[in-house]
Amino acid sequence: DCEEVGAGRGSGRGREEGRKGWEKAPKEKTNQPARQQPRQGPTNEAQMAAAAALARLEQKQPRARGPTSQDLIRNQVRKELPAEASVSGSSQASGTNMVAEPKEEGSTHLAAPGVYFTCPLTGAILRKDQRDTRIKEAILSHFSTDPVAASIMKIHTFNKDRDRVKLGVDTIAKYLDNIHLHPEEEKYRKIKLQNKVFQERINCLEGAHEFFEAIGFQKTLLPVPDQEGPEEFYVLSEAALAKPENLEIHKEQLLCGEPVRATLIRQRRVFRPSPMASQFDLPPDFFNLTTEEAKREQKLRSEAVERLSMLRTKAMREKEEQREMRKYTYTLLRVRLPDGCLLQGTFYARERVAALYSFVREALQNDWLPFELLASCGQKLSEDENLAFNECGLVPSALLTFSWDMAVLEDIKAAGAKPDSSILKPELLLAIEKLS
């Protein structure tokens, strides 16, 4: 379910990000709170030094993916649905991605209070056991304001079999294409509900009937030749037929629809230097699997067993064995900074290492400088940022070490300049905690 990459020495992408830092002042991130003082960019000396070190490598950055039709639907829903009460109150608004600590006795020493999510429709903070129910409630409540968007989200979210969803959606799109291509032919405006194709591909999908009714189809009993009694049909209304462009828009929305999934909250925290940095007391949320998660794990193991019968190299077999050992859904990662402070965040076990680089970079005062992240074995994670955390042995928790790109720092030092002494952004240091 995942989704900026930092880089170390020898990483073209990291060098490119560093080069952009001295060419152009970094942009403010939209989800960060207002700072008390304007942020200072790198000095001229630092820019020149970084240029000397970074101009050696030139690589194109991948373009950011534009918003999909489903993104537009979700934005509309956010505006129309009332925001629900959140667990952490103002902590989410502050941009720290924090949730309230649990109040139960004996839970104060947990490394994280649990696993929490944000509902993409309402912005509410949800516990792990709440997310599916609350998302379904949000979708259903939207039928009163935009039944087309709500029915599309219901089709893609309530039905878990993605292959069946695709087959049903493609079939509905074919019905609408026939109407668009043959507007004068009455037969294309009628869909027999007992039709075998309709029953096997569409009737089984939750939300499909709501979609037909939302775009202008009406259930009607019609006579059938050579048959005694009438049968039930969907018949397109004259009002909907008069606006064929709307049918095309709804068809594209349906085809581009995506499941509405809760967003994992990173629960970013900053701790003072501590000898307990490598100790993790994790809550049950990091170990317990829901029914859906258990089914997904079983499916992945079955697929792995099938692939074992194929001829593969030793490296490929080892990688498959690592993927088989999927005991955890989440992982808690800490990064030890050069000043000893610790940056902590929650991730999916199958997220890519690139997600951690992005998470760290967002917290840095000098986010234009390249850096490296080292695992406990000394391995540089930047060597393959497409690996998942569970493939790197970084589950269910891990402590990593941060270091600046030494080539860049040496050139900056030679130029008589140095990066800001503060590593993390000031607003994060204001919320620094003691690790207990």
Tab-separated table of C-alpha atoms in Angstrom:
chain	number	residue	atom	x	y	z
A	1	ASP	CA	0.000	0.000	0.000
A	2	CYS	CA	3.309	2.855	-0.435
A	3	GLU	CA	4.565	5.243	-1.542
A	4	GLU	CA	11.922	11.399	-2.235
A	5	VAL	CA	14.868	10.082	-1.704
A	6	GLY	CA	17.900	11.315	0.098
A	7	ALA	CA	21.232	10.076	-1.051
A	8	GLY	CA	24.681	9.360	0.137
A	9	ARG	CA	28.039	9.857	-1.383
A	10	GLY	CA	28.110	8.264	-4.757
A	11	SER	CA	24.342	8.604	-5.152
A	12	GLY	CA	23.443	10.658	-8.228
A	13	ARG	CA	20.018	11.520	-6.989
A	14	GLY	CA	21.321	12.803	-3.646
A	15	ARG	CA	23.936	14.914	-5.365
A	16	GLU	CA	21.301	16.329	-7.674
A	17	GLU	CA	19.121	17.260	-4.698
A	18	GLY	CA	22.124	18.951	-3.102
A	19	ARG	CA	22.918	20.853	-6.270
A	20	LYS	CA	19.342	22.141	-6.413
A	21	GLY	CA	19.741	23.384	-2.863
A	22	TRP	CA	22.425	25.945	-3.725
A	23	GLU	CA	20.894	26.866	-7.091
A	24	LYS	CA	17.536	27.684	-5.608
A	25	ALA	CA	16.337	28.237	-2.077
A	26	PRO	CA	14.271	25.234	-0.949
A	27	LYS	CA	10.512	25.653	-1.042
A	28	GLU	CA	8.457	25.610	2.117
A	29	LYS	CA	6.544	22.406	2.611
A	30	THR	CA	2.838	22.998	2.584
A	31	ASN	CA	2.136	20.818	5.602
A	32	GLN	CA	4.665	22.518	7.881
A	33	PRO	CA	3.564	25.078	10.486
A	34	ALA	CA	4.492	28.734	10.240
A	35	ARG	CA	7.968	29.378	11.616
A	36	GLN	CA	8.789	32.099	14.056
A	37	GLN	CA	11.663	33.349	11.903
A	38	PRO	CA	12.235	33.080	8.141
A	39	ARG	CA	14.442	30.193	7.273
A	40	GLN	CA	17.982	31.052	6.140
A	41	GLY	CA	19.231	29.423	2.966
A	42	PRO	CA	22.814	28.330	2.405
A	43	THR	CA	25.448	31.078	2.303
A	44	ASN	CA	27.170	32.104	-0.919
A	45	GLU	CA	30.349	30.339	0.197
A	46	ALA	CA	28.413	27.183	0.922
A	47	GLN	CA	26.701	27.396	-2.433
A	48	MET	CA	30.000	27.713	-4.270
A	49	ALA	CA	31.552	24.880	-2.301
A	50	ALA	CA	28.579	22.631	-2.845
A	51	ALA	CA	28.664	23.464	-6.541
A	52	ALA	CA	32.242	22.283	-6.803
A	53	ALA	CA	31.404	18.995	-5.117
A	54	LEU	CA	28.031	18.306	-6.657
A	55	ALA	CA	28.371	19.458	-10.263
A	56	ARG	CA	30.286	16.281	-11.031
A	57	LEU	CA	27.111	14.271	-11.329
A	58	GLU	CA	24.068	15.225	-13.380
A	59	GLN	CA	20.909	13.146	-13.344
A	60	LYS	CA	17.348	13.996	-14.240
A	61	GLN	CA	14.810	13.882	-11.452
A	62	PRO	CA	11.595	11.954	-12.136
A	63	ARG	CA	8.594	14.175	-12.665
A	64	ALA	CA	5.992	14.267	-9.948
A	65	ARG	CA	2.771	12.433	-10.751
A	66	GLY	CA	-0.139	14.756	-11.375
A	67	PRO	CA	-3.433	14.455	-9.529
A	68	THR	CA	-5.783	11.683	-10.623
A	69	SER	CA	-9.537	11.867	-10.946
A	70	GLN	CA	-9.795	10.121	-7.588
A	71	ASP	CA	-7.596	12.841	-6.026
A	72	LEU	CA	-10.084	15.443	-7.235
A	73	ILE	CA	-12.962	13.440	-5.789
A	74	ARG	CA	-11.252	13.208	-2.420
A	75	ASN	CA	-10.511	16.918	-2.352
A	76	GLN	CA	-14.178	17.616	-3.013
A	77	VAL	CA	-15.207	15.247	-0.229
A	78	ARG	CA	-12.865	16.950	2.232
A	79	LYS	CA	-14.569	20.259	1.578
A	80	GLU	CA	-18.095	18.913	1.907
A	81	LEU	CA	-17.907	16.465	4.800
A	82	PRO	CA	-17.743	17.856	8.350
A	83	ALA	CA	-14.390	17.183	9.984
A	84	GLU	CA	-14.539	14.572	12.688
A	85	ALA	CA	-12.961	14.969	16.098
A	86	SER	CA	-9.335	13.830	16.144
A	87	VAL	CA	-7.509	11.936	18.858
A	88	SER	CA	-4.699	14.441	19.172
A	89	GLY	CA	-6.514	17.752	18.787
A	90	SER	CA	-4.060	20.421	17.784
A	91	SER	CA	-1.075	18.086	17.404
A	92	GLN	CA	-2.108	17.090	13.880
A	93	ALA	CA	-2.589	20.717	12.857
A	94	SER	CA	0.908	21.541	14.019
A	95	GLY	CA	2.394	19.292	11.348
A	96	THR	CA	4.160	16.967	13.807
A	97	ASN	CA	2.052	13.927	12.886
A	98	MET	CA	1.731	13.132	16.552
A	99	VAL	CA	-1.133	11.443	18.360
A	100	ALA	CA	-2.056	11.568	22.012
A	101	GLU	CA	-0.178	9.260	24.352
A	102	PRO	CA	-2.284	6.469	25.860
A	103	LYS	CA	-3.444	6.989	29.418
A	104	GLU	CA	-3.599	3.378	30.508
A	105	GLU	CA	-1.400	2.377	33.413
A	106	GLY	CA	1.912	0.871	32.375
A	107	SER	CA	1.833	2.225	28.824
A	108	THR	CA	3.904	5.375	29.365
A	109	HIS	CA	7.187	3.682	28.366
A	110	LEU	CA	6.016	2.427	24.993
A	111	ALA	CA	8.163	3.597	22.080
A	112	ALA	CA	4.925	4.581	20.294
A	113	PRO	CA	1.346	4.765	21.615
A	114	GLY	CA	0.092	2.548	18.776
A	115	VAL	CA	-0.513	2.642	15.038
A	116	TYR	CA	-2.725	5.485	13.839
A	117	PHE	CA	-4.118	6.611	10.500
A	118	THR	CA	-5.710	9.667	8.931
A	119	CYS	CA	-9.005	9.295	7.083
A	120	PRO	CA	-8.358	10.851	3.639
A	121	LEU	CA	-11.978	12.015	3.397
A	122	THR	CA	-12.571	13.662	6.764
A	123	GLY	CA	-9.074	14.186	8.172
A	124	ALA	CA	-10.017	12.310	11.370
A	125	ILE	CA	-7.309	10.381	13.215
A	126	LEU	CA	-8.215	6.697	13.486
A	127	ARG	CA	-6.942	3.784	15.481
A	128	LYS	CA	-5.967	0.667	13.596
A	129	ASP	CA	-9.197	-1.100	14.571
A	130	GLN	CA	-11.307	1.882	13.436
A	131	ARG	CA	-9.938	2.682	10.005
A	132	ASP	CA	-12.015	0.413	7.728
A	133	THR	CA	-15.307	1.082	9.505
A	134	ARG	CA	-14.831	4.839	9.663
A	135	ILE	CA	-13.784	5.109	6.013
A	136	LYS	CA	-16.875	3.173	4.939
A	137	GLU	CA	-19.033	5.464	7.073
A	138	ALA	CA	-17.452	8.534	5.435
A	139	ILE	CA	-18.112	7.159	1.939
A	140	LEU	CA	-21.725	6.289	2.733
A	141	SER	CA	-22.380	9.708	4.245
A	142	HIS	CA	-21.255	11.331	0.990
A	143	PHE	CA	-24.119	9.783	-1.009
A	144	SER	CA	-26.381	12.627	0.076
A	145	THR	CA	-24.099	15.260	-1.496
A	146	ASP	CA	-22.459	13.526	-4.480
A	147	PRO	CA	-23.885	10.059	-5.213
A	148	VAL	CA	-21.721	9.549	-8.317
A	149	ALA	CA	-18.436	10.141	-6.472
A	150	ALA	CA	-19.636	8.132	-3.470
A	151	SER	CA	-20.690	5.143	-5.600
A	152	ILE	CA	-17.331	5.155	-7.418
A	153	MET	CA	-15.447	5.160	-4.118
A	154	LYS	CA	-17.723	2.397	-2.817
A	155	ILE	CA	-17.012	0.195	-5.857
A	156	HIS	CA	-13.255	0.575	-5.530
A	157	THR	CA	-13.080	0.419	-1.723
A	158	PHE	CA	-15.754	-2.033	-0.561
A	159	ASN	CA	-14.777	-4.761	-3.057
A	160	LYS	CA	-11.400	-6.278	-2.170
A	161	ASP	CA	-10.877	-8.440	-5.251
A	162	ARG	CA	-9.092	-5.997	-7.560
A	163	ASP	CA	-9.331	-8.275	-10.611
A	164	ARG	CA	-13.096	-8.562	-10.197
A	165	VAL	CA	-13.401	-4.805	-9.744
A	166	LYS	CA	-11.446	-4.155	-12.950
A	167	LEU	CA	-13.580	-6.605	-14.912
A	168	GLY	CA	-16.813	-5.053	-13.635
A	169	VAL	CA	-15.644	-1.475	-14.194
A	170	ASP	CA	-14.515	-2.264	-17.742
A	171	THR	CA	-17.904	-3.845	-18.472
A	172	ILE	CA	-19.783	-0.791	-17.182
A	173	ALA	CA	-17.528	1.422	-19.304
A	174	LYS	CA	-18.417	-0.700	-22.354
A	175	TYR	CA	-22.140	-0.141	-21.684
A	176	LEU	CA	-21.565	3.618	-21.562
A	177	ASP	CA	-19.392	3.574	-24.681
A	178	ASN	CA	-22.196	1.862	-26.625
A	179	ILE	CA	-24.604	4.615	-25.617
A	180	HIS	CA	-22.113	7.295	-26.611
A	181	LEU	CA	-21.347	5.699	-29.993
A	182	HIS	CA	-24.975	4.811	-30.825
A	183	PRO	CA	-27.156	7.503	-29.187
A	184	GLU	CA	-30.094	6.836	-31.568
A	185	GLU	CA	-30.303	3.101	-30.884
A	186	GLU	CA	-32.708	2.372	-28.078
A	187	LYS	CA	-31.360	-1.104	-27.334
A	188	TYR	CA	-28.101	0.316	-25.914
A	189	ARG	CA	-30.024	2.404	-23.380
A	190	LYS	CA	-31.459	-0.702	-21.741
A	191	ILE	CA	-29.572	-3.217	-19.609
A	192	LYS	CA	-31.251	-6.465	-18.640
A	193	LEU	CA	-30.504	-7.151	-15.006
A	194	GLN	CA	-30.815	-10.934	-15.425
A	195	ASN	CA	-28.311	-10.868	-18.280
A	196	LYS	CA	-25.538	-13.392	-17.575
A	197	VAL	CA	-22.728	-10.869	-18.107
A	198	PHE	CA	-24.422	-8.333	-15.840
A	199	GLN	CA	-24.996	-10.931	-13.126
A	200	GLU	CA	-21.456	-12.334	-13.200
A	201	ARG	CA	-19.483	-9.102	-13.579
A	202	ILE	CA	-21.545	-6.248	-12.175
A	203	ASN	CA	-24.315	-7.430	-9.862
A	204	CYS	CA	-21.710	-8.891	-7.479
A	205	LEU	CA	-19.968	-5.519	-6.978
A	206	GLU	CA	-20.997	-3.395	-4.016
A	207	GLY	CA	-21.786	0.105	-5.247
A	208	ALA	CA	-22.498	-0.858	-8.863
A	209	HIS	CA	-26.268	-0.401	-8.598
A	210	GLU	CA	-25.814	2.943	-6.838
A	211	PHE	CA	-23.542	4.069	-9.692
A	212	PHE	CA	-26.099	3.213	-12.399
A	213	GLU	CA	-28.844	5.041	-10.538
A	214	ALA	CA	-26.598	8.053	-9.794
A	215	ILE	CA	-25.756	8.615	-13.483
A	216	GLY	CA	-29.377	8.448	-14.632
A	217	PHE	CA	-30.475	4.820	-15.034
A	218	GLN	CA	-33.851	3.778	-13.641
A	219	LYS	CA	-35.121	0.292	-12.858
A	220	THR	CA	-38.115	-0.540	-15.034
A	221	LEU	CA	-40.182	-3.650	-15.736
A	222	LEU	CA	-40.324	-4.280	-19.501
A	223	PRO	CA	-41.916	-7.030	-21.581
A	224	VAL	CA	-39.595	-9.575	-23.149
A	225	PRO	CA	-40.405	-11.193	-26.533
A	226	ASP	CA	-41.496	-14.832	-26.327
A	227	GLN	CA	-41.798	-14.607	-22.550
A	228	GLU	CA	-44.927	-14.372	-20.428
A	229	GLY	CA	-43.913	-12.013	-17.666
A	230	PRO	CA	-41.836	-8.797	-17.794
A	231	GLU	CA	-38.252	-8.523	-16.584
A	232	GLU	CA	-36.328	-5.839	-14.796
A	233	PHE	CA	-34.109	-3.520	-16.842
A	234	TYR	CA	-31.970	-0.478	-16.213
A	235	VAL	CA	-33.196	2.193	-18.642
A	236	LEU	CA	-31.323	5.468	-19.167
A	237	SER	CA	-33.544	8.480	-18.505
A	238	GLU	CA	-34.200	11.090	-21.179
A	239	ALA	CA	-32.561	13.757	-19.005
A	240	ALA	CA	-29.310	11.768	-18.807
A	241	LEU	CA	-29.444	10.926	-22.523
A	242	ALA	CA	-29.694	14.652	-23.312
A	243	LYS	CA	-26.262	15.214	-21.685
A	244	PRO	CA	-23.971	12.529	-23.142
A	245	GLU	CA	-20.887	14.505	-22.086
A	246	ASN	CA	-21.779	13.794	-18.444
A	247	LEU	CA	-21.813	10.063	-19.122
A	248	GLU	CA	-18.304	10.339	-20.564
A	249	ILE	CA	-17.101	12.245	-17.490
A	250	HIS	CA	-18.623	9.673	-15.129
A	251	LYS	CA	-17.103	6.834	-17.138
A	252	GLU	CA	-13.613	8.343	-16.845
A	253	GLN	CA	-14.109	8.925	-13.118
A	254	LEU	CA	-15.069	5.286	-12.705
A	255	LEU	CA	-12.103	4.007	-14.723
A	256	CYS	CA	-9.643	6.207	-12.805
A	257	GLY	CA	-11.137	5.424	-9.394
A	258	GLU	CA	-8.941	4.055	-6.624
A	259	PRO	CA	-9.623	2.469	-3.237
A	260	VAL	CA	-9.906	5.012	-0.433
A	261	ARG	CA	-7.199	3.999	2.016
A	262	ALA	CA	-6.305	5.489	5.354
A	263	THR	CA	-2.935	7.245	5.494
A	264	LEU	CA	-0.436	5.919	8.022
A	265	ILE	CA	0.578	8.640	10.486
A	266	ARG	CA	4.341	8.785	10.918
A	267	GLN	CA	4.047	9.981	14.544
A	268	ARG	CA	7.284	11.885	14.172
A	269	ARG	CA	9.074	12.387	17.481
A	270	VAL	CA	12.443	13.848	18.440
A	271	PHE	CA	14.374	12.603	21.475
A	272	ARG	CA	17.425	13.889	23.301
A	273	PRO	CA	20.612	11.773	23.141
A	274	SER	CA	20.058	8.593	25.140
A	275	PRO	CA	21.880	5.314	25.846
A	276	MET	CA	18.463	3.646	25.389
A	277	ALA	CA	18.305	4.574	21.707
A	278	SER	CA	18.366	0.948	20.545
A	279	GLN	CA	15.687	-0.228	23.000
A	280	PHE	CA	12.161	-0.500	21.606
A	281	ASP	CA	9.083	-1.355	23.661
A	282	LEU	CA	6.484	-1.740	20.932
A	283	PRO	CA	2.682	-1.767	21.384
A	284	PRO	CA	0.576	-4.759	20.230
A	285	ASP	CA	-0.473	-2.887	17.076
A	286	PHE	CA	2.935	-3.650	15.568
A	287	PHE	CA	2.406	-7.399	15.876
A	288	ASN	CA	-1.318	-8.166	15.594
A	289	LEU	CA	-2.711	-8.751	12.121
A	290	THR	CA	-6.277	-8.018	11.099
A	291	THR	CA	-8.219	-10.653	9.175
A	292	GLU	CA	-7.493	-8.892	5.882
A	293	GLU	CA	-3.786	-8.569	6.717
A	294	ALA	CA	-3.589	-12.273	7.649
A	295	LYS	CA	-5.228	-13.250	4.330
A	296	ARG	CA	-2.787	-11.032	2.451
A	297	GLU	CA	0.164	-12.606	4.259
A	298	GLN	CA	-1.104	-16.093	3.373
A	299	LYS	CA	-1.487	-15.099	-0.281
A	300	LEU	CA	2.056	-13.726	-0.375
A	301	ARG	CA	3.437	-16.927	1.155
A	302	SER	CA	1.552	-19.057	-1.366
A	303	GLU	CA	2.936	-16.993	-4.233
A	304	ALA	CA	6.439	-17.330	-2.791
A	305	VAL	CA	6.122	-21.127	-2.636
A	306	GLU	CA	5.094	-21.214	-6.310
A	307	ARG	CA	8.086	-19.105	-7.288
A	308	LEU	CA	10.446	-21.433	-5.398
A	309	SER	CA	9.879	-24.022	-8.126
A	310	MET	CA	11.379	-21.677	-10.701
A	311	LEU	CA	15.062	-21.687	-11.593
A	312	ARG	CA	16.719	-18.727	-9.851
A	313	THR	CA	20.142	-17.601	-8.747
A	314	LYS	CA	21.197	-17.882	-5.099
A	315	ALA	CA	20.727	-14.146	-4.618
A	316	MET	CA	17.207	-14.349	-6.002
A	317	ARG	CA	16.361	-17.280	-3.714
A	318	GLU	CA	17.671	-15.415	-0.677
A	319	LYS	CA	15.604	-12.387	-1.570
A	320	GLU	CA	12.492	-14.537	-1.930
A	321	GLU	CA	13.157	-16.149	1.457
A	322	GLN	CA	13.392	-12.724	3.046
A	323	ARG	CA	10.092	-11.725	1.510
A	324	GLU	CA	8.542	-14.919	2.882
A	325	MET	CA	9.428	-13.841	6.404
A	326	ARG	CA	6.732	-11.181	6.547
A	327	LYS	CA	5.842	-11.341	10.207
A	328	TYR	CA	5.233	-7.640	10.671
A	329	THR	CA	3.035	-5.054	9.013
A	330	TYR	CA	4.684	-1.971	10.577
A	331	THR	CA	8.117	-0.925	11.727
A	332	LEU	CA	9.347	1.792	14.098
A	333	LEU	CA	12.577	3.444	12.910
A	334	ARG	CA	14.945	5.776	14.743
A	335	VAL	CA	17.732	7.791	13.147
A	336	ARG	CA	20.634	8.932	15.323
A	337	LEU	CA	21.822	12.369	14.170
A	338	PRO	CA	25.396	13.700	14.452
A	339	ASP	CA	24.493	15.648	17.620
A	340	GLY	CA	23.111	12.490	19.232
A	341	CYS	CA	19.433	13.464	18.949
A	342	LEU	CA	17.029	10.800	17.708
A	343	LEU	CA	14.380	11.179	15.004
A	344	GLN	CA	11.620	8.538	15.147
A	345	GLY	CA	8.815	7.577	12.773
A	346	THR	CA	6.353	4.768	11.982
A	347	PHE	CA	6.383	3.044	8.578
A	348	TYR	CA	4.845	0.095	6.791
A	349	ALA	CA	7.216	-2.876	6.826
A	350	ARG	CA	6.906	-3.063	3.025
A	351	GLU	CA	7.601	0.599	2.361
A	352	ARG	CA	10.738	1.425	0.428
A	353	VAL	CA	13.897	2.829	1.953
A	354	ALA	CA	13.244	5.945	-0.138
A	355	ALA	CA	10.332	6.776	2.195
A	356	LEU	CA	12.729	7.010	5.137
A	357	TYR	CA	15.076	9.331	3.233
A	358	SER	CA	12.145	11.584	2.429
A	359	PHE	CA	10.979	11.523	6.064
A	360	VAL	CA	14.434	12.518	7.340
A	361	ARG	CA	14.968	15.198	4.715
A	362	GLU	CA	11.693	16.899	5.654
A	363	ALA	CA	13.004	17.315	9.216
A	364	LEU	CA	16.390	18.825	8.317
A	365	GLN	CA	17.322	22.489	8.611
A	366	ASN	CA	19.710	22.101	5.654
A	367	ASP	CA	17.544	19.811	3.524
A	368	TRP	CA	19.535	20.759	0.416
A	369	LEU	CA	22.641	18.847	1.593
A	370	PRO	CA	23.112	15.165	0.622
A	371	PHE	CA	23.327	12.653	3.480
A	372	GLU	CA	23.696	8.954	4.163
A	373	LEU	CA	21.813	6.539	6.405
A	374	LEU	CA	23.664	3.549	7.793
A	375	ALA	CA	22.184	0.356	9.208
A	376	SER	CA	23.674	-1.199	12.336
A	377	CYS	CA	25.861	-3.434	10.166
A	378	GLY	CA	27.365	-0.360	8.496
A	379	GLN	CA	25.533	-0.877	5.206
A	380	LYS	CA	24.552	2.324	3.377
A	381	LEU	CA	20.832	2.248	2.705
A	382	SER	CA	21.315	4.608	-0.239
A	383	GLU	CA	22.866	1.739	-2.195
A	384	ASP	CA	19.377	0.436	-3.006
A	385	GLU	CA	16.556	2.727	-1.960
A	386	ASN	CA	13.988	0.555	-3.752
A	387	LEU	CA	14.384	-2.219	-1.193
A	388	ALA	CA	11.609	-2.606	1.369
A	389	PHE	CA	12.354	-2.327	5.072
A	390	ASN	CA	11.517	-5.981	5.681
A	391	GLU	CA	13.984	-6.943	2.941
A	392	CYS	CA	16.708	-5.011	4.769
A	393	GLY	CA	15.995	-6.566	8.166
A	394	LEU	CA	14.659	-3.257	9.526
A	395	VAL	CA	11.502	-4.700	11.125
A	396	PRO	CA	9.784	-4.459	13.530
A	397	SER	CA	12.193	-1.745	14.708
A	398	ALA	CA	15.690	-0.475	13.979
A	399	LEU	CA	18.203	2.217	14.885
A	400	LEU	CA	20.064	3.861	11.995
A	401	THR	CA	22.902	6.367	11.866
A	402	PHE	CA	22.831	9.637	9.950
A	403	SER	CA	25.908	11.263	8.373
A	404	TRP	CA	26.408	14.152	5.974
A	405	ASP	CA	28.046	13.599	2.610
A	406	MET	CA	31.693	14.081	3.540
A	407	ALA	CA	32.790	15.265	0.085
A	408	VAL	CA	30.363	18.166	0.256
A	409	LEU	CA	31.296	19.049	3.848
A	410	GLU	CA	35.012	19.079	2.969
A	411	ASP	CA	34.430	21.451	0.079
A	412	ILE	CA	32.253	23.696	2.246
A	413	LYS	CA	34.948	23.734	4.935
A	414	ALA	CA	37.640	24.517	2.377
A	415	ALA	CA	35.580	27.502	1.255
A	416	GLY	CA	35.533	28.846	4.802
A	417	ALA	CA	31.828	28.150	5.304
A	418	LYS	CA	29.838	25.619	7.248
A	419	PRO	CA	26.207	24.483	7.398
A	420	ASP	CA	23.955	25.683	10.188
A	421	SER	CA	24.876	24.195	13.552
A	422	SER	CA	21.270	23.119	14.114
A	423	ILE	CA	20.526	19.885	12.250
A	424	LEU	CA	16.764	19.701	12.760
A	425	LYS	CA	14.215	22.395	12.078
A	426	PRO	CA	13.596	24.729	15.040
A	427	GLU	CA	9.936	23.778	15.450
A	428	LEU	CA	10.925	20.137	15.935
A	429	LEU	CA	13.495	20.994	18.591
A	430	LEU	CA	10.818	22.862	20.514
A	431	ALA	CA	8.991	19.533	20.988
A	432	ILE	CA	12.067	17.462	21.880
A	433	GLU	CA	11.434	14.714	24.453
A	434	LYS	CA	13.389	12.576	26.863
A	435	LEU	CA	13.538	8.912	25.851
A	436	SER	CA	12.366	6.797	28.787
